[in-house]
């Protein structure tokens, strides 16, 4: 009895039991970690597949917005599925094919100025017109830029 008291006070007795409990706990937590990892991997794969599907749908909508005769209802409906980056792609691509950048406008762009800046002699200011070259009217520029 005295020997066991000495062993426990020195730390020789119970630590062996604790070590075996810790090893069992490590095994259980490693199994849980593997299950969590596989669950997280499955969730991540599902999220990636969902994102790819949304990107495909957004690309299809962007291609449709490059056509003529876009209705306001269609544009509003498309707004649910595209991001501002997709919309800016629509604006730029419409201007490349010489359509007004605003999808509801049916007119074609005329002569596009090649300069990047415009100097106003009335206000003595220099304006960057790169954004304005993609649409016909100033009111469309507000719509194009959100």
mmCIF file of C-alpha atoms in Angstrom:
data_model
loop_
_atom_site.group_PDB
_atom_site.id
_atom_site.type_symbol
_atom_site.label_atom_id
_atom_site.label_comp_id
_atom_site.label_asym_id
_atom_site.label_seq_id
_atom_site.Cartn_x
_atom_site.Cartn_y
_atom_site.Cartn_z
ATOM 1 C CA UNK A 1 0.000 0.000 0.000
ATOM 2 C CA UNK A 2 2.851 2.319 0.849
ATOM 3 C CA UNK A 3 4.449 1.373 -2.424
ATOM 4 C CA UNK A 4 1.349 2.406 -4.385
ATOM 5 C CA UNK A 5 1.166 5.680 -2.449
ATOM 6 C CA UNK A 6 4.785 6.368 -3.344
ATOM 7 C CA UNK A 7 4.163 5.468 -6.966
ATOM 8 C CA UNK A 8 1.145 7.730 -7.218
ATOM 9 C CA UNK A 9 2.919 10.607 -5.485
ATOM 10 C CA UNK A 10 5.913 10.174 -7.778
ATOM 11 C CA UNK A 11 3.611 9.880 -10.756
ATOM 12 C CA UNK A 12 4.357 6.348 -11.828
ATOM 13 C CA UNK A 13 0.958 4.697 -11.284
ATOM 14 C CA UNK A 14 -1.900 6.696 -12.765
ATOM 15 C CA UNK A 15 -0.066 8.230 -15.719
ATOM 16 C CA UNK A 16 0.024 4.828 -17.394
ATOM 17 C CA UNK A 17 -3.743 4.655 -17.205
ATOM 18 C CA UNK A 18 -4.036 8.230 -18.448
ATOM 19 C CA UNK A 19 -1.701 7.528 -21.339
ATOM 20 C CA UNK A 20 -3.862 4.653 -22.517
ATOM 21 C CA UNK A 21 -6.990 6.819 -22.197
ATOM 22 C CA UNK A 22 -5.292 9.586 -24.154
ATOM 23 C CA UNK A 23 -4.296 7.167 -26.897
ATOM 24 C CA UNK A 24 -7.889 5.971 -27.149
ATOM 25 C CA UNK A 25 -9.066 9.585 -27.243
ATOM 26 C CA UNK A 26 -6.594 10.374 -30.018
ATOM 27 C CA UNK A 27 -7.888 7.462 -32.057
ATOM 28 C CA UNK A 28 -11.470 8.602 -31.569
ATOM 29 C CA UNK A 29 -10.688 12.204 -32.474
ATOM 30 C CA UNK A 30 -8.697 11.132 -35.526
ATOM 31 C CA UNK A 31 -11.697 9.106 -36.715
ATOM 32 C CA UNK A 32 -13.919 12.129 -36.110
ATOM 33 C CA UNK A 33 -11.469 14.363 -37.951
ATOM 34 C CA UNK A 34 -11.480 11.994 -40.922
ATOM 35 C CA UNK A 35 -15.284 11.980 -40.943
ATOM 36 C CA UNK A 36 -15.345 15.772 -40.683
ATOM 37 C CA UNK A 37 -12.781 16.045 -43.455
ATOM 38 C CA UNK A 38 -14.781 13.797 -45.772
ATOM 39 C CA UNK A 39 -17.966 15.717 -44.936
ATOM 40 C CA UNK A 40 -16.250 19.054 -45.598
ATOM 41 C CA UNK A 41 -14.823 17.706 -48.841
ATOM 42 C CA UNK A 42 -18.281 16.608 -50.006
ATOM 43 C CA UNK A 43 -19.754 20.000 -49.087
ATOM 44 C CA UNK A 44 -16.939 21.776 -50.900
ATOM 45 C CA UNK A 45 -17.411 19.663 -54.025
ATOM 46 C CA UNK A 46 -21.153 20.393 -53.980
ATOM 47 C CA UNK A 47 -20.476 24.119 -53.614
ATOM 48 C CA UNK A 48 -17.991 24.076 -56.506
ATOM 49 C CA UNK A 49 -20.468 22.227 -58.740
ATOM 50 C CA UNK A 50 -23.178 24.722 -57.836
ATOM 51 C CA UNK A 51 -20.877 27.657 -58.602
ATOM 52 C CA UNK A 52 -19.895 26.162 -61.961
ATOM 53 C CA UNK A 53 -23.575 25.723 -62.839
ATOM 54 C CA UNK A 54 -24.304 29.365 -61.933
ATOM 55 C CA UNK A 55 -21.351 30.514 -64.049
ATOM 56 C CA UNK A 56 -22.653 28.526 -67.027
ATOM 57 C CA UNK A 57 -26.083 30.069 -66.619
ATOM 58 C CA UNK A 58 -24.576 33.560 -66.289
ATOM 59 C CA UNK A 59 -22.489 33.027 -69.430
ATOM 60 C CA UNK A 60 -25.596 31.978 -71.344
ATOM 61 C CA UNK A 61 -27.421 35.098 -70.122
ATOM 62 C CA UNK A 62 -24.483 37.325 -71.108
ATOM 63 C CA UNK A 63 -24.609 35.849 -74.608
ATOM 64 C CA UNK A 64 -28.357 36.528 -74.786
ATOM 65 C CA UNK A 65 -27.851 40.139 -73.694
ATOM 66 C CA UNK A 66 -25.585 40.689 -76.699
ATOM 67 C CA UNK A 67 -28.565 40.233 -79.019
ATOM 68 C CA UNK A 68 -30.910 42.955 -80.194
ATOM 69 C CA UNK A 69 -34.493 43.402 -78.933
ATOM 70 C CA UNK A 70 -33.926 42.913 -75.211
ATOM 71 C CA UNK A 71 -37.034 43.556 -73.114
ATOM 72 C CA UNK A 72 -37.034 45.284 -69.763
ATOM 73 C CA UNK A 73 -38.604 42.235 -68.090
ATOM 74 C CA UNK A 74 -35.851 40.002 -69.454
ATOM 75 C CA UNK A 75 -33.159 42.396 -68.227
ATOM 76 C CA UNK A 76 -34.696 42.529 -64.745
ATOM 77 C CA UNK A 77 -34.959 38.735 -64.670
ATOM 78 C CA UNK A 78 -31.326 38.406 -65.777
ATOM 79 C CA UNK A 79 -30.217 40.712 -62.977
ATOM 80 C CA UNK A 80 -30.937 37.917 -60.511
ATOM 81 C CA UNK A 81 -28.376 35.621 -62.110
ATOM 82 C CA UNK A 82 -25.491 37.862 -63.175
ATOM 83 C CA UNK A 83 -22.952 39.851 -61.200
ATOM 84 C CA UNK A 84 -21.788 43.415 -61.886
ATOM 85 C CA UNK A 85 -18.707 41.932 -63.562
ATOM 86 C CA UNK A 86 -20.929 39.987 -65.972
ATOM 87 C CA UNK A 87 -22.939 43.128 -66.723
ATOM 88 C CA UNK A 88 -19.804 45.151 -67.418
ATOM 89 C CA UNK A 89 -18.732 42.383 -69.822
ATOM 90 C CA UNK A 90 -22.084 42.783 -71.590
ATOM 91 C CA UNK A 91 -21.570 46.538 -71.891
ATOM 92 C CA UNK A 92 -18.048 46.195 -73.280
ATOM 93 C CA UNK A 93 -18.933 43.402 -75.695
ATOM 94 C CA UNK A 94 -21.986 45.277 -76.980
ATOM 95 C CA UNK A 95 -19.791 48.293 -77.682
ATOM 96 C CA UNK A 96 -17.296 46.066 -79.515
ATOM 97 C CA UNK A 97 -20.032 44.865 -81.874
ATOM 98 C CA UNK A 98 -21.120 48.523 -82.310
ATOM 99 C CA UNK A 99 -24.330 48.350 -80.253
ATOM 100 C CA UNK A 100 -25.133 50.810 -77.512
ATOM 101 C CA UNK A 101 -23.784 49.403 -74.231
ATOM 102 C CA UNK A 102 -27.184 49.702 -72.555
ATOM 103 C CA UNK A 103 -29.010 46.446 -73.395
ATOM 104 C CA UNK A 104 -32.450 48.068 -73.720
ATOM 105 C CA UNK A 105 -31.220 50.555 -76.331
ATOM 106 C CA UNK A 106 -31.668 49.226 -79.866
ATOM 107 C CA UNK A 107 -29.490 51.805 -81.623
ATOM 108 C CA UNK A 108 -26.065 51.203 -83.078
ATOM 109 C CA UNK A 109 -23.025 53.237 -82.159
ATOM 110 C CA UNK A 110 -21.866 55.707 -84.744
ATOM 111 C CA UNK A 111 -18.324 56.935 -85.000
ATOM 112 C CA UNK A 112 -16.553 56.205 -81.738
ATOM 113 C CA UNK A 113 -13.957 58.832 -80.790
ATOM 114 C CA UNK A 114 -10.443 57.493 -80.478
ATOM 115 C CA UNK A 115 -9.254 59.914 -77.820
ATOM 116 C CA UNK A 116 -9.330 59.026 -74.152
ATOM 117 C CA UNK A 117 -9.931 62.512 -72.766
ATOM 118 C CA UNK A 118 -12.162 65.450 -73.670
ATOM 119 C CA UNK A 119 -11.257 68.991 -72.758
ATOM 120 C CA UNK A 120 -14.203 71.207 -71.931
ATOM 121 C CA UNK A 121 -13.554 74.797 -72.928
ATOM 122 C CA UNK A 122 -16.574 75.967 -70.934
ATOM 123 C CA UNK A 123 -15.439 74.582 -67.597
ATOM 124 C CA UNK A 124 -11.711 74.272 -68.319
ATOM 125 C CA UNK A 125 -11.733 70.670 -67.156
ATOM 126 C CA UNK A 126 -10.428 67.443 -68.630
ATOM 127 C CA UNK A 127 -12.874 64.524 -68.714
ATOM 128 C CA UNK A 128 -12.075 60.840 -69.125
ATOM 129 C CA UNK A 129 -14.451 59.640 -71.863
ATOM 130 C CA UNK A 130 -13.471 55.979 -72.026
ATOM 131 C CA UNK A 131 -16.625 55.036 -70.091
ATOM 132 C CA UNK A 132 -18.818 57.278 -72.239
ATOM 133 C CA UNK A 133 -17.752 55.691 -75.516
ATOM 134 C CA UNK A 134 -19.816 52.560 -74.894
ATOM 135 C CA UNK A 135 -23.280 54.148 -74.952
ATOM 136 C CA UNK A 136 -25.137 56.807 -76.868
ATOM 137 C CA UNK A 137 -26.567 59.055 -74.170
ATOM 138 C CA UNK A 138 -25.318 60.350 -70.845
ATOM 139 C CA UNK A 139 -28.420 58.932 -69.143
ATOM 140 C CA UNK A 140 -27.422 55.480 -70.399
ATOM 141 C CA UNK A 141 -23.998 55.897 -68.826
ATOM 142 C CA UNK A 142 -25.636 56.097 -65.414
ATOM 143 C CA UNK A 143 -27.546 52.881 -66.158
ATOM 144 C CA UNK A 144 -24.475 51.173 -67.547
ATOM 145 C CA UNK A 145 -22.409 52.063 -64.489
ATOM 146 C CA UNK A 146 -25.282 51.064 -62.135
#
